mmCIF file of N, CA and C in Angstrom:
data_model
loop_
_atom_site.group_PDB
_atom_site.id
_atom_site.type_symbol
_atom_site.label_atom_id
_atom_site.label_comp_id
_atom_site.label_asym_id
_atom_site.label_seq_id
_atom_site.Cartn_x
_atom_site.Cartn_y
_atom_site.Cartn_z
ATOM 1 N N UNK L 8 201.029 26.159 141.005
ATOM 2 C CA UNK L 8 200.551 26.893 141.771
ATOM 3 C C UNK L 8 201.046 28.205 141.164
ATOM 4 N N UNK L 9 200.220 29.200 141.075
ATOM 5 C CA UNK L 9 201.416 30.298 140.924
ATOM 6 C C UNK L 9 201.024 31.380 141.789
ATOM 7 N N UNK L 10 202.055 32.264 142.114
ATOM 8 C CA UNK L 10 202.198 33.210 143.145
ATOM 9 C C UNK L 10 201.089 33.963 143.398
ATOM 10 N N UNK L 11 201.055 34.563 145.139
ATOM 11 C CA UNK L 11 199.421 34.983 145.027
ATOM 12 C C UNK L 11 199.594 36.397 144.273
ATOM 13 N N UNK L 12 198.420 36.915 143.817
ATOM 14 C CA UNK L 12 198.362 38.409 143.351
ATOM 15 C C UNK L 12 197.956 39.676 144.271
ATOM 16 N N UNK L 13 198.497 40.481 144.466
ATOM 17 C CA UNK L 13 198.154 41.625 145.145
ATOM 18 C C UNK L 13 197.527 42.579 144.449
ATOM 19 N N UNK L 14 196.447 42.897 145.124
ATOM 20 C CA UNK L 14 195.230 44.082 144.811
ATOM 21 C C UNK L 14 194.341 44.584 145.309
ATOM 22 N N UNK L 15 193.635 45.483 144.801
ATOM 23 C CA UNK L 15 192.839 46.471 145.993
ATOM 24 C C UNK L 15 191.335 46.084 145.676
ATOM 25 N N UNK L 16 191.008 44.842 146.565
ATOM 26 C CA UNK L 16 189.959 44.183 145.919
ATOM 27 C C UNK L 16 188.492 45.346 146.616
ATOM 28 N N UNK L 17 188.654 46.337 147.268
ATOM 29 C CA UNK L 17 187.802 47.476 147.560
ATOM 30 C C UNK L 17 187.258 48.220 146.609
ATOM 31 N N UNK L 18 188.342 48.207 145.230
ATOM 32 C CA UNK L 18 187.768 49.145 144.335
ATOM 33 C C UNK L 18 187.260 48.444 142.940
ATOM 34 N N UNK L 19 186.033 48.809 142.788
ATOM 35 C CA UNK L 19 185.023 48.361 141.568
ATOM 36 C C UNK L 19 185.978 48.271 140.769
ATOM 37 N N UNK L 20 185.202 46.900 139.738
ATOM 38 C CA UNK L 20 186.108 46.531 138.507
ATOM 39 C C UNK L 20 187.236 45.988 139.099
ATOM 40 N N UNK L 21 188.018 45.699 139.861
ATOM 41 C CA UNK L 21 188.941 44.954 139.925
ATOM 42 C C UNK L 21 189.519 43.224 139.001
ATOM 43 N N UNK L 22 188.157 42.747 139.168
ATOM 44 C CA UNK L 22 187.953 41.600 138.488
ATOM 45 C C UNK L 22 188.469 41.124 137.080
ATOM 46 N N UNK L 23 188.355 42.671 136.419
ATOM 47 C CA UNK L 23 188.166 42.748 135.082
ATOM 48 C C UNK L 23 189.512 42.005 134.590
ATOM 49 N N UNK L 24 190.697 42.411 135.370
ATOM 50 C CA UNK L 24 192.089 41.626 134.985
ATOM 51 C C UNK L 24 192.120 40.212 135.549
ATOM 52 N N UNK L 25 191.318 39.871 136.431
ATOM 53 C CA UNK L 25 191.492 38.892 137.065
ATOM 54 C C UNK L 25 190.733 37.856 136.709
ATOM 55 N N UNK L 26 189.804 37.494 135.459
ATOM 56 C CA UNK L 26 188.984 36.680 135.361
ATOM 57 C C UNK L 26 189.305 35.220 135.098
ATOM 58 N N UNK L 27 188.582 34.376 135.825
ATOM 59 C CA UNK L 27 188.879 32.732 135.052
ATOM 60 C C UNK L 27 189.600 32.200 136.623
ATOM 61 N N UNK L 28 189.877 32.727 137.612
ATOM 62 C CA UNK L 28 190.157 32.084 138.781
ATOM 63 C C UNK L 28 189.856 30.961 139.292
ATOM 64 N N UNK L 29 190.509 29.603 139.467
ATOM 65 C CA UNK L 29 189.877 28.679 140.048
ATOM 66 C C UNK L 29 189.693 28.619 141.538
ATOM 67 N N UNK L 30 190.466 29.991 142.640
ATOM 68 C CA UNK L 30 190.178 30.106 143.590
ATOM 69 C C UNK L 30 190.484 31.266 143.858
ATOM 70 N N UNK L 31 190.005 32.037 145.018
ATOM 71 C CA UNK L 31 190.361 33.069 145.776
ATOM 72 C C UNK L 31 190.201 33.371 147.245
ATOM 73 N N UNK L 32 191.120 33.619 147.521
ATOM 74 C CA UNK L 32 190.953 33.478 148.883
ATOM 75 C C UNK L 32 191.035 34.649 149.725
ATOM 76 N N UNK L 33 190.394 35.147 150.553
ATOM 77 C CA UNK L 33 190.137 36.519 151.369
ATOM 78 C C UNK L 33 190.109 36.622 152.987
ATOM 79 N N UNK L 34 190.908 36.712 153.563
ATOM 80 C CA UNK L 34 191.357 36.807 154.879
ATOM 81 C C UNK L 34 190.968 37.762 155.548
ATOM 82 N N UNK L 35 190.137 38.130 156.582
ATOM 83 C CA UNK L 35 190.673 39.211 157.757
ATOM 84 C C UNK L 35 190.311 40.581 156.934
ATOM 85 N N UNK L 36 189.332 40.845 155.936
ATOM 86 C CA UNK L 36 189.586 41.969 155.416
ATOM 87 C C UNK L 36 188.211 42.879 155.528
ATOM 88 N N UNK L 37 187.070 42.288 155.441
ATOM 89 C CA UNK L 37 186.096 42.899 155.449
ATOM 90 C C UNK L 37 185.655 43.926 156.744
ATOM 91 N N UNK L 38 186.058 43.423 157.364
ATOM 92 C CA UNK L 38 185.612 44.434 158.587
ATOM 93 C C UNK L 38 186.865 45.507 158.731
ATOM 94 N N UNK L 39 187.353 45.415 158.063
ATOM 95 C CA UNK L 39 188.509 46.657 158.095
ATOM 96 C C UNK L 39 188.518 47.462 156.921
ATOM 97 N N UNK L 40 187.198 47.582 156.419
ATOM 98 C CA UNK L 40 186.829 48.441 155.144
ATOM 99 C C UNK L 40 185.170 48.856 155.276
ATOM 100 N N UNK L 41 185.090 49.742 154.669
ATOM 101 C CA UNK L 41 183.514 50.475 154.618
ATOM 102 C C UNK L 41 182.522 49.479 153.478
ATOM 103 N N UNK L 42 181.532 49.228 154.117
ATOM 104 C CA UNK L 42 180.562 48.488 153.224
ATOM 105 C C UNK L 42 180.079 48.319 152.003
ATOM 106 N N UNK L 43 180.665 49.711 151.286
ATOM 107 C CA UNK L 43 180.874 49.745 149.917
ATOM 108 C C UNK L 43 182.064 49.065 149.301
ATOM 109 N N UNK L 44 183.160 49.546 150.045
ATOM 110 C CA UNK L 44 184.207 48.457 149.188
ATOM 111 C C UNK L 44 184.305 46.946 149.571
ATOM 112 N N UNK L 45 183.436 46.667 150.529
ATOM 113 C CA UNK L 45 183.230 45.251 150.789
ATOM 114 C C UNK L 45 182.384 44.774 149.587
ATOM 115 N N UNK L 46 181.473 45.460 149.453
ATOM 116 C CA UNK L 46 180.453 45.195 148.132
ATOM 117 C C UNK L 46 181.299 44.887 147.120
ATOM 118 N N UNK L 47 182.577 45.820 146.872
ATOM 119 C CA UNK L 47 183.339 45.721 145.442
ATOM 120 C C UNK L 47 184.133 44.491 145.750
ATOM 121 N N UNK L 48 184.594 44.132 146.247
ATOM 122 C CA UNK L 48 185.108 42.966 147.060
ATOM 123 C C UNK L 48 184.655 41.812 146.864
ATOM 124 N N UNK L 49 183.180 41.652 147.214
ATOM 125 C CA UNK L 49 182.507 40.508 147.171
ATOM 126 C C UNK L 49 182.280 40.241 145.720
ATOM 127 N N UNK L 50 181.346 41.441 144.917
ATOM 128 C CA UNK L 50 181.368 41.265 143.435
ATOM 129 C C UNK L 50 182.625 41.154 142.708
ATOM 130 N N UNK L 51 183.544 41.780 142.868
ATOM 131 C CA UNK L 51 184.657 41.360 142.346
ATOM 132 C C UNK L 51 184.861 39.533 142.251
ATOM 133 N N UNK L 52 185.073 39.258 143.758
ATOM 134 C CA UNK L 52 185.376 37.731 143.705
ATOM 135 C C UNK L 52 184.255 37.141 142.902
ATOM 136 N N UNK L 53 183.031 37.226 142.787
ATOM 137 C CA UNK L 53 181.963 36.697 142.228
ATOM 138 C C UNK L 53 182.486 36.731 140.281
ATOM 139 N N UNK L 54 182.955 37.853 140.037
ATOM 140 C CA UNK L 54 183.095 38.320 138.900
ATOM 141 C C UNK L 54 184.717 37.616 138.201
ATOM 142 N N UNK L 55 185.417 37.443 139.321
ATOM 143 C CA UNK L 55 186.737 36.494 138.775
ATOM 144 C C UNK L 55 186.675 35.130 138.706
ATOM 145 N N UNK L 56 185.579 34.160 139.567
ATOM 146 C CA UNK L 56 185.815 32.967 139.284
ATOM 147 C C UNK L 56 185.410 32.531 138.300
ATOM 148 N N UNK L 57 186.199 31.525 137.922
ATOM 149 C CA UNK L 57 185.712 30.562 136.812
ATOM 150 C C UNK L 57 184.628 29.756 137.127
ATOM 151 N N UNK L 58 184.095 29.341 136.250
ATOM 152 C CA UNK L 58 183.160 27.987 136.539
ATOM 153 C C UNK L 58 183.370 27.006 137.282
ATOM 154 N N UNK L 59 183.076 26.371 138.098
ATOM 155 C CA UNK L 59 183.344 25.563 139.161
ATOM 156 C C UNK L 59 184.266 25.836 140.222
ATOM 157 N N UNK L 60 184.848 27.324 140.136
ATOM 158 C CA UNK L 60 185.593 28.179 141.026
ATOM 159 C C UNK L 60 185.389 28.526 142.617
ATOM 160 N N UNK L 61 186.021 28.365 143.381
ATOM 161 C CA UNK L 61 185.835 28.582 144.645
ATOM 162 C C UNK L 61 186.238 29.589 145.364
ATOM 163 N N UNK L 62 185.919 30.476 146.230
ATOM 164 C CA UNK L 62 185.942 31.544 147.146
ATOM 165 C C UNK L 62 186.114 30.920 148.311
ATOM 166 N N UNK L 63 187.380 31.772 149.298
ATOM 167 C CA UNK L 63 187.113 31.465 151.057
ATOM 168 C C UNK L 63 186.885 32.760 151.324
ATOM 169 N N UNK L 64 186.161 33.123 152.237
ATOM 170 C CA UNK L 64 185.641 34.270 152.716
ATOM 171 C C UNK L 64 186.039 34.317 154.067
ATOM 172 N N UNK L 65 187.362 34.572 154.978
ATOM 173 C CA UNK L 65 186.984 34.253 155.947
ATOM 174 C C UNK L 65 187.529 35.462 156.873
ATOM 175 N N UNK L 66 186.847 35.605 158.275
ATOM 176 C CA UNK L 66 186.913 36.369 159.171
ATOM 177 C C UNK L 66 185.957 36.342 160.225
ATOM 178 N N UNK L 67 185.511 37.777 160.842
ATOM 179 C CA UNK L 67 184.679 37.944 161.807
ATOM 180 C C UNK L 67 183.018 38.574 160.978
ATOM 181 N N UNK L 68 182.427 38.112 161.820
ATOM 182 C CA UNK L 68 180.877 38.487 161.124
ATOM 183 C C UNK L 68 180.284 38.557 162.535
ATOM 184 N N UNK L 69 179.132 40.016 162.107
ATOM 185 C CA UNK L 69 178.261 39.919 163.017
ATOM 186 C C UNK L 69 176.916 38.807 162.381
ATOM 187 N N UNK L 70 176.030 38.278 163.278
ATOM 188 C CA UNK L 70 175.204 37.331 163.141
ATOM 189 C C UNK L 70 173.529 37.896 163.460
ATOM 190 N N UNK L 71 172.887 38.457 162.818
ATOM 191 C CA UNK L 71 171.545 38.676 163.236
ATOM 192 C C UNK L 71 171.970 40.465 163.864
ATOM 193 N N UNK L 72 172.890 40.906 163.351
ATOM 194 C CA UNK L 72 173.505 42.697 163.705
ATOM 195 C C UNK L 72 173.928 42.275 165.228
ATOM 196 N N UNK L 73 174.254 41.020 165.747
ATOM 197 C CA UNK L 73 175.047 41.040 166.890
ATOM 198 C C UNK L 73 176.449 40.349 166.814
ATOM 199 N N UNK L 74 177.122 40.726 167.845
ATOM 200 C CA UNK L 74 178.553 40.143 168.014
ATOM 201 C C UNK L 74 178.181 38.855 168.683
ATOM 202 N N UNK L 75 179.206 37.865 168.460
ATOM 203 C CA UNK L 75 179.047 36.480 169.486
ATOM 204 C C UNK L 75 179.540 36.493 170.782
ATOM 205 N N UNK L 76 180.387 37.270 170.724
ATOM 206 C CA UNK L 76 181.126 37.314 172.308
ATOM 207 C C UNK L 76 181.474 38.793 172.669
ATOM 208 N N UNK L 77 181.561 38.848 173.763
ATOM 209 C CA UNK L 77 181.789 40.346 174.356
ATOM 210 C C UNK L 77 183.362 40.729 173.710
ATOM 211 N N UNK L 78 184.052 39.525 173.535
ATOM 212 C CA UNK L 78 185.712 40.571 172.853
ATOM 213 C C UNK L 78 185.190 40.924 171.538
ATOM 214 N N UNK L 79 184.371 40.334 170.660
ATOM 215 C CA UNK L 79 183.947 40.691 169.036
ATOM 216 C C UNK L 79 183.274 42.106 169.428
ATOM 217 N N UNK L 80 182.567 42.286 170.142
ATOM 218 C CA UNK L 80 181.602 43.298 170.383
ATOM 219 C C UNK L 80 182.778 44.636 170.598
ATOM 220 N N UNK L 81 183.493 44.344 171.772
ATOM 221 C CA UNK L 81 184.656 45.220 171.744
ATOM 222 C C UNK L 81 185.370 45.758 170.806
ATOM 223 N N UNK L 82 185.699 44.622 170.383
ATOM 224 C CA UNK L 82 186.650 44.965 168.821
ATOM 225 C C UNK L 82 186.178 45.518 167.856
ATOM 226 N N UNK L 83 184.781 45.121 167.879
ATOM 227 C CA UNK L 83 183.854 45.971 166.364
ATOM 228 C C UNK L 83 183.992 47.254 166.792
ATOM 229 N N UNK L 84 183.507 47.501 168.202
ATOM 230 C CA UNK L 84 182.968 48.671 168.468
ATOM 231 C C UNK L 84 184.513 49.662 168.818
ATOM 232 N N UNK L 85 185.796 49.581 169.047
ATOM 233 C CA UNK L 85 186.609 49.926 169.005
ATOM 234 C C UNK L 85 187.274 49.941 167.136
ATOM 235 N N UNK L 86 186.783 49.446 166.275
ATOM 236 C CA UNK L 86 187.041 49.862 165.015
ATOM 237 C C UNK L 86 185.955 50.813 164.630
ATOM 238 N N UNK L 87 184.906 50.719 164.611
ATOM 239 C CA UNK L 87 183.602 51.945 164.503
ATOM 240 C C UNK L 87 184.214 53.247 165.220
ATOM 241 N N UNK L 88 184.669 53.159 166.321
ATOM 242 C CA UNK L 88 185.568 54.576 167.421
ATOM 243 C C UNK L 88 186.232 54.840 166.257
ATOM 244 N N UNK L 89 187.185 54.282 165.594
ATOM 245 C CA UNK L 89 188.241 54.738 164.830
ATOM 246 C C UNK L 89 187.891 55.192 163.468
ATOM 247 N N UNK L 90 186.643 55.037 162.792
ATOM 248 C CA UNK L 90 186.336 55.123 161.894
ATOM 249 C C UNK L 90 184.582 54.457 161.217
ATOM 250 N N UNK L 91 183.720 55.549 161.611
ATOM 251 C CA UNK L 91 182.551 54.779 161.739
ATOM 252 C C UNK L 91 181.951 53.914 160.494
ATOM 253 N N UNK L 92 182.655 54.023 159.839
ATOM 254 C CA UNK L 92 182.697 53.088 158.302
ATOM 255 C C UNK L 92 182.846 51.998 158.260
ATOM 256 N N UNK L 93 183.667 51.408 159.333
ATOM 257 C CA UNK L 93 184.234 49.895 159.239
ATOM 258 C C UNK L 93 183.376 49.552 160.326
ATOM 259 N N UNK L 94 183.671 48.267 160.334
ATOM 260 C CA UNK L 94 183.539 47.085 161.373
ATOM 261 C C UNK L 94 182.805 45.977 160.803
ATOM 262 N N UNK L 95 182.501 45.100 161.650
ATOM 263 C CA UNK L 95 182.141 43.515 161.380
ATOM 264 C C UNK L 95 180.716 44.223 160.478
ATOM 265 N N UNK L 96 181.013 43.190 159.150
ATOM 266 C CA UNK L 96 179.688 43.284 158.411
ATOM 267 C C UNK L 96 178.946 41.932 159.006
ATOM 268 N N UNK L 97 177.383 42.246 158.740
ATOM 269 C CA UNK L 97 176.379 41.309 158.975
ATOM 270 C C UNK L 97 176.666 39.851 158.118
ATOM 271 N N UNK L 98 176.656 38.728 158.889
ATOM 272 C CA UNK L 98 176.799 37.306 157.929
ATOM 273 C C UNK L 98 175.488 37.311 157.241
ATOM 274 N N UNK L 99 174.090 37.501 157.214
ATOM 275 C CA UNK L 99 173.051 37.836 156.136
ATOM 276 C C UNK L 99 173.571 38.838 155.043
ATOM 277 N N UNK L 100 174.193 39.956 155.562
ATOM 278 C CA UNK L 100 174.371 40.507 154.240
ATOM 279 C C UNK L 100 175.631 40.312 153.141
ATOM 280 N N UNK L 101 176.950 39.607 153.848
ATOM 281 C CA UNK L 101 177.771 39.370 153.251
ATOM 282 C C UNK L 101 177.336 38.115 152.208
ATOM 283 N N UNK L 102 176.743 37.039 152.943
ATOM 284 C CA UNK L 102 175.976 35.751 151.975
ATOM 285 C C UNK L 102 175.286 36.216 151.122
ATOM 286 N N UNK L 103 174.493 37.210 151.244
ATOM 287 C CA UNK L 103 173.648 37.922 150.326
ATOM 288 C C UNK L 103 173.965 38.363 149.299
ATOM 289 N N UNK L 104 175.154 39.244 149.390
ATOM 290 C CA UNK L 104 175.890 39.773 147.986
ATOM 291 C C UNK L 104 176.602 38.513 147.328
ATOM 292 N N UNK L 105 176.994 37.637 147.883
ATOM 293 C CA UNK L 105 177.842 36.433 147.149
ATOM 294 C C UNK L 105 176.432 35.502 146.744
ATOM 295 N N UNK L 106 175.468 35.401 147.512
ATOM 296 C CA UNK L 106 174.158 34.578 146.653
ATOM 297 C C UNK L 106 173.884 35.342 145.206
ATOM 298 N N UNK L 107 173.801 36.809 145.765
ATOM 299 C CA UNK L 107 172.845 37.658 144.247
ATOM 300 C C UNK L 107 173.796 37.830 143.488
ATOM 301 N N UNK L 108 175.174 37.399 143.767
ATOM 302 C CA UNK L 108 175.922 37.402 142.475
ATOM 303 C C UNK L 108 176.330 36.459 142.186
ATOM 304 N N UNK L 109 175.249 35.145 141.917
ATOM 305 C CA UNK L 109 175.262 33.628 141.637
ATOM 306 C C UNK L 109 176.130 32.896 141.975
ATOM 307 N N UNK L 110 176.666 32.974 143.761
ATOM 308 C CA UNK L 110 177.414 31.747 144.260
ATOM 309 C C UNK L 110 176.662 31.172 144.905
ATOM 310 N N UNK L 111 176.872 29.817 144.900
ATOM 311 C CA UNK L 111 176.667 29.009 146.131
ATOM 312 C C UNK L 111 177.365 29.133 147.555
ATOM 313 N N UNK L 112 176.607 29.446 148.796
ATOM 314 C CA UNK L 112 177.616 29.746 149.706
ATOM 315 C C UNK L 112 177.016 28.645 150.892
ATOM 316 N N UNK L 113 178.332 28.494 151.381
ATOM 317 C CA UNK L 113 178.265 27.443 152.769
ATOM 318 C C UNK L 113 178.793 28.082 153.648
ATOM 319 N N UNK L 114 178.640 28.065 154.939
ATOM 320 C CA UNK L 114 179.132 28.800 156.088
ATOM 321 C C UNK L 114 179.780 27.658 156.915
ATOM 322 N N UNK L 115 181.297 27.816 157.280
ATOM 323 C CA UNK L 115 181.688 26.830 158.363
ATOM 324 C C UNK L 115 182.102 27.759 159.382
ATOM 325 N N UNK L 116 181.980 26.707 161.017
ATOM 326 C CA UNK L 116 182.501 27.881 162.123
ATOM 327 C C UNK L 116 183.772 27.412 162.150
ATOM 328 N N UNK L 117 184.737 28.104 162.298
ATOM 329 C CA UNK L 117 186.064 28.177 162.755
ATOM 330 C C UNK L 117 186.321 28.881 164.262
ATOM 331 N N UNK L 118 187.275 28.748 164.730
ATOM 332 C CA UNK L 118 188.076 29.044 166.073
ATOM 333 C C UNK L 118 187.973 30.396 166.313
ATOM 334 N N UNK L 119 187.814 30.965 167.893
ATOM 335 C CA UNK L 119 187.489 32.475 168.288
ATOM 336 C C UNK L 119 186.473 33.237 167.472
ATOM 337 N N UNK L 120 185.060 32.125 167.041
ATOM 338 C CA UNK L 120 184.059 33.224 166.645
ATOM 339 C C UNK L 120 184.034 33.545 165.259
ATOM 340 N N UNK L 121 185.006 33.293 164.522
ATOM 341 C CA UNK L 121 185.519 33.613 162.861
ATOM 342 C C UNK L 121 184.443 32.347 162.208
ATOM 343 N N UNK L 122 184.406 32.836 160.882
ATOM 344 C CA UNK L 122 183.835 31.779 159.853
ATOM 345 C C UNK L 122 184.545 31.903 159.026
ATOM 346 N N UNK L 123 184.474 30.745 157.987
ATOM 347 C CA UNK L 123 184.979 30.435 156.906
ATOM 348 C C UNK L 123 183.800 30.491 155.646
ATOM 349 N N UNK L 124 183.470 31.403 154.885
ATOM 350 C CA UNK L 124 182.259 31.439 154.419
ATOM 351 C C UNK L 124 182.671 30.642 152.980
ATOM 352 N N UNK L 125 182.277 29.550 151.954
ATOM 353 C CA UNK L 125 182.754 28.901 150.677
ATOM 354 C C UNK L 125 181.616 28.883 149.792
ATOM 355 N N UNK L 126 182.240 29.620 148.637
ATOM 356 C CA UNK L 126 181.015 30.020 147.794
ATOM 357 C C UNK L 126 181.857 30.009 146.654
ATOM 358 N N UNK L 127 180.967 28.773 145.909
ATOM 359 C CA UNK L 127 181.433 28.434 144.498
ATOM 360 C C UNK L 127 180.439 28.876 143.489
ATOM 361 N N UNK L 128 181.188 28.603 141.899
ATOM 362 C CA UNK L 128 180.241 29.042 140.919
ATOM 363 C C UNK L 128 179.883 27.730 140.606
ATOM 364 N N UNK L 129 178.977 27.223 139.956
ATOM 365 C CA UNK L 129 178.489 26.329 139.273
ATOM 366 C C UNK L 129 178.092 26.564 138.146
#
């Protein structure tokens, strides 16, 4: 296993230097960056994955534009109060971004109302 690679996944075109990845792990990022940066991260994941590759996207998500608990609603509101451009992304939007980039997406429930999105390139 190679060491992890540090990069700015919110920048457009980041995947050009990382094509052919068998696996990508993104943890607790999407709610901390604006939607355009999140779109670049998700598009980059799709572009960087090798055929048969899998990406894991972990974190909190809105479901139907709603938080799943009072704690998540408060955290999301706190993030948006700091910067109105950040905050929880809706699950349908994220899975739509990945599917639109040619990935098959499965959703796995995780502790504390978080989700693991498992996106595969076939």
